[in-house]
Amino acid sequence: MSSEQNPLIKVENLRKYFPVKGTNPLQKKKYVQAVESVSFNIYRGETLGIVGESGCGKTTLGRTILRLYEPTSGKIIYDGAPIYDSEKKIAVKMLPYRRKMQIIFQDPSASLDPRMTVGEIVGEALDIHKLYSSKKERSERINELLDKVGLNTEHANRFPPEFSGGQQQRVGIARALAVDPEFIVCDEPISALDVSIQSQVVNMLEDLQAENHLTYLFIAHDISVVRHISNRIGVMYLGQMVELADSYELCSKPVHPYTRTLLSAVPLPDPIKSRSRQRILLEGEIPSPLNPPSGCRFHTRCPYATDRCREECPELREQSPGHFVACHL
Ligand code: SF4
């Protein structure tokens, strides 16, 4: 993806803090700093993968871009138009953007209402956005969407608990596609599924992307999954983006110590090479986003940390064309 191309989505210094309930009103209010000053672009037609340990803020980032969570500060620009800008006090109504920006949730069993039929679930978005002119057109559209995700028309009258996890996720994908979106946040869409059907769902998402000219933000904790589907990958640690590059470049020439750690845990296809490779183990637990470390947030676990790292937060800088890294080294 060329950096000269206009991005579909531009995120600048995005922050999302959650207030902590139950803190003493006489004390200073505490916040979970889930996303801290994150900036990047997503280009039309690409898949940008986001990886990091659980709790690193990747899901919050995806939901904040869609404004399912209201940002704390920063800027989100969609196709050249600001949908949120804390400095200019812009926070547009999102209903028209819900047609363009959709989400596929991690756990399909939790994200589908068990009391609604599949037809009602998929048709709800058509109703909200008034995307049909007759009942017949509505039901044809539902059938077409079910067909697109590998389900059949009889499934429209059944309820989510009657389906397997993989089929439920297909319903979730059909629901996201119902409004004919341009951009979809795929929030760990396969992590709740059996390994045997994960690749089927990933392949289907790739086919749908090609057919419908979709742009994806693909969130996962497993870099080997993200590497397969993404054009570029962003690595997050404790609410911040620490490295962002073309997938091949990031996986073959990782620069940030945290990215190197993630990659050292990915099994290699060759068992001899896999056994001889040294796995980098991080010491200590991931710190709390309620009270993140000073300076570089990774310094408490980084084997190369210096005094500067403890004091000064490294900026995400372009180290080689298209390869961004936040590290003092
Ligand atoms: Fe490690 Fe320092 Fe780089 Fe942070 S800035 S990753 S602590 S070397």
mmCIF file of C-alpha atoms and ligand atoms in Angstrom:
data_model
loop_
_atom_site.group_PDB
_atom_site.id
_atom_site.type_symbol
_atom_site.label_atom_id
_atom_site.label_comp_id
_atom_site.label_asym_id
_atom_site.label_seq_id
_atom_site.Cartn_x
_atom_site.Cartn_y
_atom_site.Cartn_z
ATOM 1 C CA MET A 1 0.000 0.000 0.000
ATOM 2 C CA SER A 2 1.518 3.263 -1.069
ATOM 3 C CA SER A 3 1.765 6.007 1.501
ATOM 4 C CA GLU A 4 0.984 8.423 -1.369
ATOM 5 C CA GLN A 5 -2.469 6.877 -1.703
ATOM 6 C CA ASN A 6 -5.228 8.662 0.234
ATOM 7 C CA PRO A 7 -6.104 6.609 3.292
ATOM 8 C CA LEU A 8 -9.666 5.391 3.769
ATOM 9 C CA ILE A 9 -9.169 5.874 7.503
ATOM 10 C CA LYS A 10 -6.716 8.140 9.260
ATOM 11 C CA VAL A 11 -6.288 7.874 13.006
ATOM 12 C CA GLU A 12 -4.288 10.548 14.808
ATOM 13 C CA ASN A 13 -3.226 10.525 18.451
ATOM 14 C CA LEU A 14 -6.274 8.480 19.354
ATOM 15 C CA ARG A 15 -6.823 7.944 23.066
ATOM 16 C CA LYS A 16 -9.408 5.913 24.902
ATOM 17 C CA TYR A 17 -9.425 5.990 28.691
ATOM 18 C CA PHE A 18 -12.042 4.258 30.814
ATOM 19 C CA PRO A 19 -12.797 5.768 34.246
ATOM 20 C CA VAL A 20 -12.394 3.290 37.081
ATOM 21 C CA LYS A 21 -15.548 2.910 39.132
ATOM 22 C CA GLY A 22 -15.540 2.839 42.896
ATOM 23 C CA THR A 23 -12.505 5.057 43.432
ATOM 24 C CA ASN A 24 -12.686 7.399 46.435
ATOM 25 C CA PRO A 25 -14.288 10.723 45.273
ATOM 26 C CA LEU A 26 -11.728 12.628 47.347
ATOM 27 C CA GLN A 27 -8.892 11.008 45.453
ATOM 28 C CA LYS A 28 -7.789 11.869 41.938
ATOM 29 C CA LYS A 29 -9.956 9.975 39.437
ATOM 30 C CA LYS A 30 -8.259 6.920 37.959
ATOM 31 C CA TYR A 31 -8.430 5.778 34.358
ATOM 32 C CA VAL A 32 -7.549 2.626 32.458
ATOM 33 C CA GLN A 33 -5.430 3.978 29.604
ATOM 34 C CA ALA A 34 -6.585 1.376 27.085
ATOM 35 C CA VAL A 35 -5.442 3.220 23.933
ATOM 36 C CA GLU A 36 -2.731 5.861 24.210
ATOM 37 C CA SER A 37 -1.864 8.270 21.362
ATOM 38 C CA VAL A 38 -2.188 5.819 18.490
ATOM 39 C CA SER A 39 -1.734 7.123 14.909
ATOM 40 C CA PHE A 40 -1.878 5.190 11.637
ATOM 41 C CA ASN A 41 -3.606 5.006 8.252
ATOM 42 C CA ILE A 42 -5.710 2.262 6.705
ATOM 43 C CA TYR A 43 -5.670 2.238 2.902
ATOM 44 C CA ARG A 44 -8.625 1.279 0.727
ATOM 45 C CA GLY A 45 -8.677 -2.430 -0.126
ATOM 46 C CA GLU A 46 -6.000 -3.475 2.336
ATOM 47 C CA THR A 47 -6.104 -5.662 5.419
ATOM 48 C CA LEU A 48 -4.306 -4.076 8.315
ATOM 49 C CA GLY A 49 -3.645 -6.662 11.017
ATOM 50 C CA ILE A 50 -3.357 -5.609 14.659
ATOM 51 C CA VAL A 51 -1.632 -7.984 17.073
ATOM 52 C CA GLY A 52 -0.673 -7.970 20.708
ATOM 53 C CA GLU A 53 -1.269 -9.822 23.963
ATOM 54 C CA SER A 54 -4.745 -9.864 25.424
ATOM 55 C CA GLY A 55 -5.404 -6.574 27.231
ATOM 56 C CA CYS A 56 -3.094 -4.561 24.951
ATOM 57 C CA GLY A 57 -5.990 -2.390 23.714
ATOM 58 C CA LYS A 58 -6.476 -3.817 20.223
ATOM 59 C CA THR A 59 -10.216 -4.507 20.631
ATOM 60 C CA THR A 60 -10.725 -1.100 22.256
ATOM 61 C CA LEU A 61 -8.862 0.477 19.345
ATOM 62 C CA GLY A 62 -11.169 -1.206 16.785
ATOM 63 C CA ARG A 63 -14.314 -0.229 18.662
ATOM 64 C CA THR A 64 -13.111 3.343 19.211
ATOM 65 C CA ILE A 65 -12.439 3.813 15.495
ATOM 66 C CA LEU A 66 -16.074 2.791 14.891
ATOM 67 C CA ARG A 67 -17.107 5.045 17.791
ATOM 68 C CA LEU A 68 -18.821 2.146 19.531
ATOM 69 C CA TYR A 69 -16.661 3.545 22.325
ATOM 70 C CA GLU A 70 -16.490 7.322 22.331
ATOM 71 C CA PRO A 71 -12.820 8.427 22.035
ATOM 72 C CA THR A 72 -11.207 10.345 24.887
ATOM 73 C CA SER A 73 -9.248 12.511 22.444
ATOM 74 C CA GLY A 74 -7.590 12.485 19.028
ATOM 75 C CA LYS A 75 -8.842 12.454 15.489
ATOM 76 C CA ILE A 76 -10.558 9.890 13.213
ATOM 77 C CA ILE A 77 -10.940 10.785 9.535
ATOM 78 C CA TYR A 78 -13.034 8.612 7.233
ATOM 79 C CA ASP A 79 -12.494 9.052 3.500
ATOM 80 C CA GLY A 80 -11.277 12.627 4.022
ATOM 81 C CA ALA A 81 -14.091 13.659 6.417
ATOM 82 C CA PRO A 82 -13.511 13.958 10.176
ATOM 83 C CA ILE A 83 -15.923 11.795 12.147
ATOM 84 C CA TYR A 84 -14.227 12.740 15.405
ATOM 85 C CA ASP A 85 -11.808 15.528 16.262
ATOM 86 C CA SER A 86 -11.354 16.469 19.919
ATOM 87 C CA GLU A 87 -9.514 19.725 19.124
ATOM 88 C CA LYS A 88 -12.168 21.019 16.731
ATOM 89 C CA LYS A 89 -14.920 19.500 18.878
ATOM 90 C CA ILE A 90 -16.276 17.409 16.002
ATOM 91 C CA ALA A 91 -18.257 14.261 16.822
ATOM 92 C CA VAL A 92 -20.556 13.529 13.886
ATOM 93 C CA LYS A 93 -23.697 11.384 14.108
ATOM 94 C CA MET A 94 -22.601 7.873 13.208
ATOM 95 C CA LEU A 95 -25.780 6.435 11.653
ATOM 96 C CA PRO A 96 -24.753 7.248 8.028
ATOM 97 C CA TYR A 97 -21.277 5.812 8.770
ATOM 98 C CA ARG A 98 -22.739 2.584 10.192
ATOM 99 C CA ARG A 99 -23.546 1.696 6.584
ATOM 100 C CA LYS A 100 -19.895 2.087 5.631
ATOM 101 C CA MET A 101 -18.167 0.804 8.791
ATOM 102 C CA GLN A 102 -19.099 -2.538 10.313
ATOM 103 C CA ILE A 103 -17.744 -5.043 12.831
ATOM 104 C CA ILE A 104 -17.538 -8.821 13.134
ATOM 105 C CA PHE A 105 -17.335 -9.754 16.802
ATOM 106 C CA GLN A 106 -15.088 -12.277 18.466
ATOM 107 C CA ASP A 107 -17.696 -14.477 20.105
ATOM 108 C CA PRO A 108 -20.616 -15.133 17.747
ATOM 109 C CA SER A 109 -22.676 -16.895 20.424
ATOM 110 C CA ALA A 110 -22.590 -13.753 22.580
ATOM 111 C CA SER A 111 -23.086 -11.258 19.756
ATOM 112 C CA LEU A 112 -26.214 -12.848 18.213
ATOM 113 C CA ASP A 113 -29.542 -12.475 20.042
ATOM 114 C CA PRO A 114 -30.672 -16.077 20.721
ATOM 115 C CA ARG A 115 -34.361 -15.013 20.570
ATOM 116 C CA MET A 116 -34.138 -13.650 17.024
ATOM 117 C CA THR A 117 -34.144 -15.823 13.927
ATOM 118 C CA VAL A 118 -31.175 -15.616 11.608
ATOM 119 C CA GLY A 119 -33.415 -13.859 9.078
ATOM 120 C CA GLU A 120 -34.363 -11.227 11.673
ATOM 121 C CA ILE A 121 -30.726 -10.728 12.698
ATOM 122 C CA VAL A 122 -29.524 -10.203 9.141
ATOM 123 C CA GLY A 123 -32.641 -8.217 8.195
ATOM 124 C CA GLU A 124 -32.372 -5.824 11.157
ATOM 125 C CA ALA A 125 -29.625 -3.781 9.504
ATOM 126 C CA LEU A 126 -31.667 -3.640 6.275
ATOM 127 C CA ASP A 127 -34.592 -2.292 8.331
ATOM 128 C CA ILE A 128 -32.520 0.337 10.176
ATOM 129 C CA HIS A 129 -31.055 1.716 6.961
ATOM 130 C CA LYS A 130 -34.254 1.166 4.878
ATOM 131 C CA LEU A 131 -32.415 -0.820 2.235
ATOM 132 C CA TYR A 132 -35.379 -2.414 0.467
ATOM 133 C CA SER A 133 -38.587 -1.297 -1.167
ATOM 134 C CA SER A 134 -40.742 -4.398 -0.591
ATOM 135 C CA LYS A 135 -40.940 -7.430 1.705
ATOM 136 C CA LYS A 136 -39.996 -9.605 -1.249
ATOM 137 C CA GLU A 137 -36.834 -7.581 -1.878
ATOM 138 C CA ARG A 138 -35.966 -7.789 1.830
ATOM 139 C CA SER A 139 -36.252 -11.564 1.937
ATOM 140 C CA GLU A 140 -34.354 -11.944 -1.357
ATOM 141 C CA ARG A 141 -31.552 -9.823 0.061
ATOM 142 C CA ILE A 142 -31.415 -11.938 3.255
ATOM 143 C CA ASN A 143 -31.250 -15.130 1.190
ATOM 144 C CA GLU A 144 -28.525 -13.642 -1.001
ATOM 145 C CA LEU A 145 -26.478 -12.712 2.088
ATOM 146 C CA LEU A 146 -26.867 -16.177 3.623
ATOM 147 C CA ASP A 147 -25.786 -17.713 0.330
ATOM 148 C CA LYS A 148 -22.735 -15.422 0.233
ATOM 149 C CA VAL A 149 -21.500 -16.780 3.582
ATOM 150 C CA GLY A 150 -22.197 -20.433 2.755
ATOM 151 C CA LEU A 151 -25.546 -20.818 4.573
ATOM 152 C CA ASN A 152 -28.832 -21.659 2.897
ATOM 153 C CA THR A 153 -32.281 -20.094 2.806
ATOM 154 C CA GLU A 154 -33.801 -22.565 5.317
ATOM 155 C CA HIS A 155 -31.372 -21.238 7.904
ATOM 156 C CA ALA A 156 -33.217 -17.895 7.900
ATOM 157 C CA ASN A 157 -36.018 -19.296 10.100
ATOM 158 C CA ARG A 158 -33.747 -20.902 12.667
ATOM 159 C CA PHE A 159 -32.253 -19.484 15.872
ATOM 160 C CA PRO A 160 -28.512 -18.960 16.623
ATOM 161 C CA PRO A 161 -28.277 -21.672 19.348
ATOM 162 C CA GLU A 162 -29.225 -24.260 16.701
ATOM 163 C CA PHE A 163 -25.953 -23.553 14.841
ATOM 164 C CA SER A 164 -22.318 -24.528 15.339
ATOM 165 C CA GLY A 165 -19.788 -21.805 16.267
ATOM 166 C CA GLY A 166 -18.569 -21.612 12.666
ATOM 167 C CA GLN A 167 -22.119 -21.214 11.317
ATOM 168 C CA GLN A 168 -22.892 -18.574 13.959
ATOM 169 C CA GLN A 169 -19.851 -16.613 12.834
ATOM 170 C CA ARG A 170 -21.110 -16.864 9.238
ATOM 171 C CA VAL A 171 -24.361 -15.271 10.449
ATOM 172 C CA GLY A 172 -22.295 -12.510 12.105
ATOM 173 C CA ILE A 173 -20.468 -11.957 8.816
ATOM 174 C CA ALA A 174 -23.762 -11.877 6.845
ATOM 175 C CA ARG A 175 -25.079 -9.281 9.311
ATOM 176 C CA ALA A 176 -21.976 -7.115 8.791
ATOM 177 C CA LEU A 177 -22.298 -7.432 4.997
ATOM 178 C CA ALA A 178 -26.019 -6.599 4.959
ATOM 179 C CA VAL A 179 -25.450 -2.845 4.620
ATOM 180 C CA ASP A 180 -22.837 -3.285 1.880
ATOM 181 C CA PRO A 181 -20.025 -1.706 3.929
ATOM 182 C CA GLU A 182 -16.617 -0.457 2.772
ATOM 183 C CA PHE A 183 -14.723 -1.136 5.991
ATOM 184 C CA ILE A 184 -15.017 -3.959 8.532
ATOM 185 C CA VAL A 185 -13.305 -4.358 11.880
ATOM 186 C CA CYS A 186 -12.771 -8.108 12.243
ATOM 187 C CA ASP A 187 -12.308 -8.403 16.001
ATOM 188 C CA GLU A 188 -10.649 -11.785 16.616
ATOM 189 C CA PRO A 189 -13.257 -13.366 14.315
ATOM 190 C CA ILE A 190 -11.795 -16.871 14.490
ATOM 191 C CA SER A 191 -10.350 -17.140 17.993
ATOM 192 C CA ALA A 192 -13.578 -18.614 19.469
ATOM 193 C CA LEU A 193 -13.840 -21.209 16.679
ATOM 194 C CA ASP A 194 -12.498 -24.764 16.371
ATOM 195 C CA VAL A 195 -9.086 -24.879 14.718
ATOM 196 C CA SER A 196 -10.577 -27.106 11.997
ATOM 197 C CA ILE A 197 -12.883 -24.334 10.753
ATOM 198 C CA GLN A 198 -10.687 -21.291 11.393
ATOM 199 C CA SER A 199 -9.049 -21.468 7.971
ATOM 200 C CA GLN A 200 -12.462 -21.829 6.249
ATOM 201 C CA VAL A 201 -13.639 -18.574 7.838
ATOM 202 C CA VAL A 202 -10.359 -16.784 7.025
ATOM 203 C CA ASN A 203 -10.560 -17.951 3.392
ATOM 204 C CA MET A 204 -14.174 -16.801 3.201
ATOM 205 C CA LEU A 205 -13.239 -13.364 4.584
ATOM 206 C CA GLU A 206 -10.517 -13.112 1.929
ATOM 207 C CA ASP A 207 -12.945 -14.078 -0.861
ATOM 208 C CA LEU A 208 -15.562 -11.619 0.390
ATOM 209 C CA GLN A 209 -12.941 -8.886 0.520
ATOM 210 C CA ALA A 210 -12.011 -9.452 -3.112
ATOM 211 C CA GLU A 211 -15.651 -9.679 -4.293
ATOM 212 C CA ASN A 212 -16.893 -6.669 -2.347
ATOM 213 C CA HIS A 213 -13.773 -4.429 -2.394
ATOM 214 C CA LEU A 214 -13.645 -4.429 1.400
ATOM 215 C CA THR A 215 -11.042 -2.905 3.687
ATOM 216 C CA TYR A 216 -10.323 -4.803 6.915
ATOM 217 C CA LEU A 217 -8.845 -4.020 10.290
ATOM 218 C CA PHE A 218 -8.100 -7.587 11.395
ATOM 219 C CA ILE A 219 -7.476 -7.970 15.111
ATOM 220 C CA ALA A 220 -5.894 -11.118 16.577
ATOM 221 C CA HIS A 221 -3.565 -12.151 19.378
ATOM 222 C CA ASP A 222 -1.860 -14.731 17.175
ATOM 223 C CA ILE A 223 0.652 -13.187 14.770
ATOM 224 C CA SER A 224 0.687 -16.333 12.607
ATOM 225 C CA VAL A 225 -3.034 -15.787 11.799
ATOM 226 C CA VAL A 226 -2.588 -12.074 11.134
ATOM 227 C CA ARG A 227 0.468 -12.674 8.964
ATOM 228 C CA HIS A 228 -1.573 -14.930 6.677
ATOM 229 C CA ILE A 229 -4.349 -12.442 5.967
ATOM 230 C CA SER A 230 -2.776 -8.970 6.336
ATOM 231 C CA ASN A 231 -1.023 -6.653 3.882
ATOM 232 C CA ARG A 232 0.450 -4.716 6.786
ATOM 233 C CA ILE A 233 0.695 -5.470 10.501
ATOM 234 C CA GLY A 234 0.634 -3.157 13.511
ATOM 235 C CA VAL A 235 1.934 -4.488 16.832
ATOM 236 C CA MET A 236 0.411 -3.090 20.012
ATOM 237 C CA TYR A 237 1.777 -3.201 23.517
ATOM 238 C CA LEU A 238 -0.076 -1.771 26.511
ATOM 239 C CA GLY A 239 -2.258 0.598 24.483
ATOM 240 C CA GLN A 240 0.436 1.841 22.116
ATOM 241 C CA MET A 241 1.506 0.944 18.587
ATOM 242 C CA VAL A 242 5.143 -0.150 18.798
ATOM 243 C CA GLU A 243 5.780 -1.315 15.227
ATOM 244 C CA LEU A 244 3.929 -1.073 11.917
ATOM 245 C CA ALA A 245 5.127 -2.411 8.573
ATOM 246 C CA ASP A 246 4.339 -4.503 5.526
ATOM 247 C CA SER A 247 3.544 -8.064 6.728
ATOM 248 C CA TYR A 248 6.508 -9.726 5.055
ATOM 249 C CA GLU A 249 8.905 -7.012 6.190
ATOM 250 C CA LEU A 250 7.636 -7.095 9.772
ATOM 251 C CA CYS A 251 7.833 -10.886 10.013
ATOM 252 C CA SER A 252 11.216 -11.204 8.294
ATOM 253 C CA LYS A 253 12.930 -8.122 9.715
ATOM 254 C CA PRO A 254 11.245 -7.261 13.017
ATOM 255 C CA VAL A 255 12.904 -4.327 14.754
ATOM 256 C CA HIS A 256 11.074 -3.746 18.026
ATOM 257 C CA PRO A 257 12.135 -6.136 20.839
ATOM 258 C CA TYR A 258 8.474 -6.913 21.580
ATOM 259 C CA THR A 259 7.732 -7.879 17.953
ATOM 260 C CA ARG A 260 10.793 -10.129 17.984
ATOM 261 C CA THR A 261 9.451 -11.822 21.100
ATOM 262 C CA LEU A 262 6.046 -12.445 19.507
ATOM 263 C CA LEU A 263 7.637 -13.880 16.373
ATOM 264 C CA SER A 264 10.008 -16.124 18.293
ATOM 265 C CA ALA A 265 6.945 -17.968 19.653
ATOM 266 C CA VAL A 266 5.506 -18.777 16.202
ATOM 267 C CA PRO A 267 6.204 -22.428 15.273
ATOM 268 C CA LEU A 268 8.197 -22.908 12.053
ATOM 269 C CA PRO A 269 7.016 -25.430 9.453
ATOM 270 C CA ASP A 270 10.416 -27.166 9.600
ATOM 271 C CA PRO A 271 10.572 -28.999 12.992
ATOM 272 C CA ILE A 272 14.409 -29.066 12.998
ATOM 273 C CA LYS A 273 14.650 -25.310 12.472
ATOM 274 C CA SER A 274 11.836 -24.794 14.975
ATOM 275 C CA ARG A 275 13.706 -26.789 17.671
ATOM 276 C CA SER A 276 17.000 -25.016 17.064
ATOM 277 C CA ARG A 277 15.505 -21.524 17.129
ATOM 278 C CA GLN A 278 15.819 -19.662 20.400
ATOM 279 C CA ARG A 279 12.518 -18.567 21.853
ATOM 280 C CA ILE A 280 12.673 -15.162 23.552
ATOM 281 C CA LEU A 281 10.894 -15.277 26.886
ATOM 282 C CA LEU A 282 9.708 -12.092 28.500
ATOM 283 C CA GLU A 283 10.164 -11.688 32.201
ATOM 284 C CA GLY A 284 7.342 -10.384 34.360
ATOM 285 C CA GLU A 285 3.669 -9.767 33.798
ATOM 286 C CA ILE A 286 2.210 -7.223 31.406
ATOM 287 C CA PRO A 287 1.886 -4.046 33.550
ATOM 288 C CA SER A 288 -1.537 -2.601 34.340
ATOM 289 C CA PRO A 289 -2.929 0.006 31.902
ATOM 290 C CA LEU A 290 -4.267 1.693 35.065
ATOM 291 C CA ASN A 291 -0.769 2.642 36.020
ATOM 292 C CA PRO A 292 1.474 2.127 32.970
ATOM 293 C CA PRO A 293 5.262 2.390 33.303
ATOM 294 C CA SER A 294 6.929 5.747 32.634
ATOM 295 C CA GLY A 295 8.875 6.345 29.404
ATOM 296 C CA CYS A 296 8.725 3.351 27.082
ATOM 297 C CA ARG A 297 5.841 1.207 28.354
ATOM 298 C CA PHE A 298 7.824 -1.922 27.460
ATOM 299 C CA HIS A 299 10.864 -1.000 29.587
ATOM 300 C CA THR A 300 9.863 -3.196 32.565
ATOM 301 C CA ARG A 301 10.172 -6.304 30.369
ATOM 302 C CA CYS A 302 12.687 -5.231 27.738
ATOM 303 C CA PRO A 303 16.183 -6.800 27.948
ATOM 304 C CA TYR A 304 17.710 -3.705 26.275
ATOM 305 C CA ALA A 305 16.136 -1.024 28.502
ATOM 306 C CA THR A 306 18.337 1.950 29.440
ATOM 307 C CA ASP A 307 17.773 4.973 31.682
ATOM 308 C CA ARG A 308 16.497 6.901 28.666
ATOM 309 C CA CYS A 309 13.844 4.211 28.081
ATOM 310 C CA ARG A 310 12.604 4.634 31.655
ATOM 311 C CA GLU A 311 12.189 8.391 31.217
ATOM 312 C CA GLU A 312 11.332 9.141 27.613
ATOM 313 C CA CYS A 313 8.494 7.604 25.597
ATOM 314 C CA PRO A 314 9.790 6.721 22.088
ATOM 315 C CA GLU A 315 7.738 8.067 19.187
ATOM 316 C CA LEU A 316 6.594 5.827 16.339
ATOM 317 C CA ARG A 317 9.039 6.860 13.605
ATOM 318 C CA GLU A 318 9.516 5.714 10.022
ATOM 319 C CA GLN A 319 12.847 3.838 10.143
ATOM 320 C CA SER A 320 12.758 2.698 6.520
ATOM 321 C CA PRO A 321 10.064 3.379 3.896
ATOM 322 C CA GLY A 322 6.738 2.206 5.328
ATOM 323 C CA HIS A 323 8.356 0.595 8.407
ATOM 324 C CA PHE A 324 7.499 2.441 11.643
ATOM 325 C CA VAL A 325 9.056 1.595 15.010
ATOM 326 C CA ALA A 326 8.761 3.121 18.499
ATOM 327 C CA CYS A 327 12.105 2.308 20.148
ATOM 328 C CA HIS A 328 15.095 4.397 21.237
ATOM 329 C CA LEU A 329 17.557 1.805 19.920
HETATM 330 FE FE1 SF4 B 1 13.355 -1.565 24.925
HETATM 331 FE FE2 SF4 B 1 14.083 0.961 25.285
HETATM 332 FE FE3 SF4 B 1 13.324 0.148 22.889
HETATM 333 FE FE4 SF4 B 1 11.556 0.406 24.839
HETATM 334 S S1 SF4 B 1 12.720 2.037 23.896
HETATM 335 S S2 SF4 B 1 11.708 -1.279 23.430
HETATM 336 S S3 SF4 B 1 12.744 -0.253 26.593
HETATM 337 S S4 SF4 B 1 15.116 -0.543 24.005
#
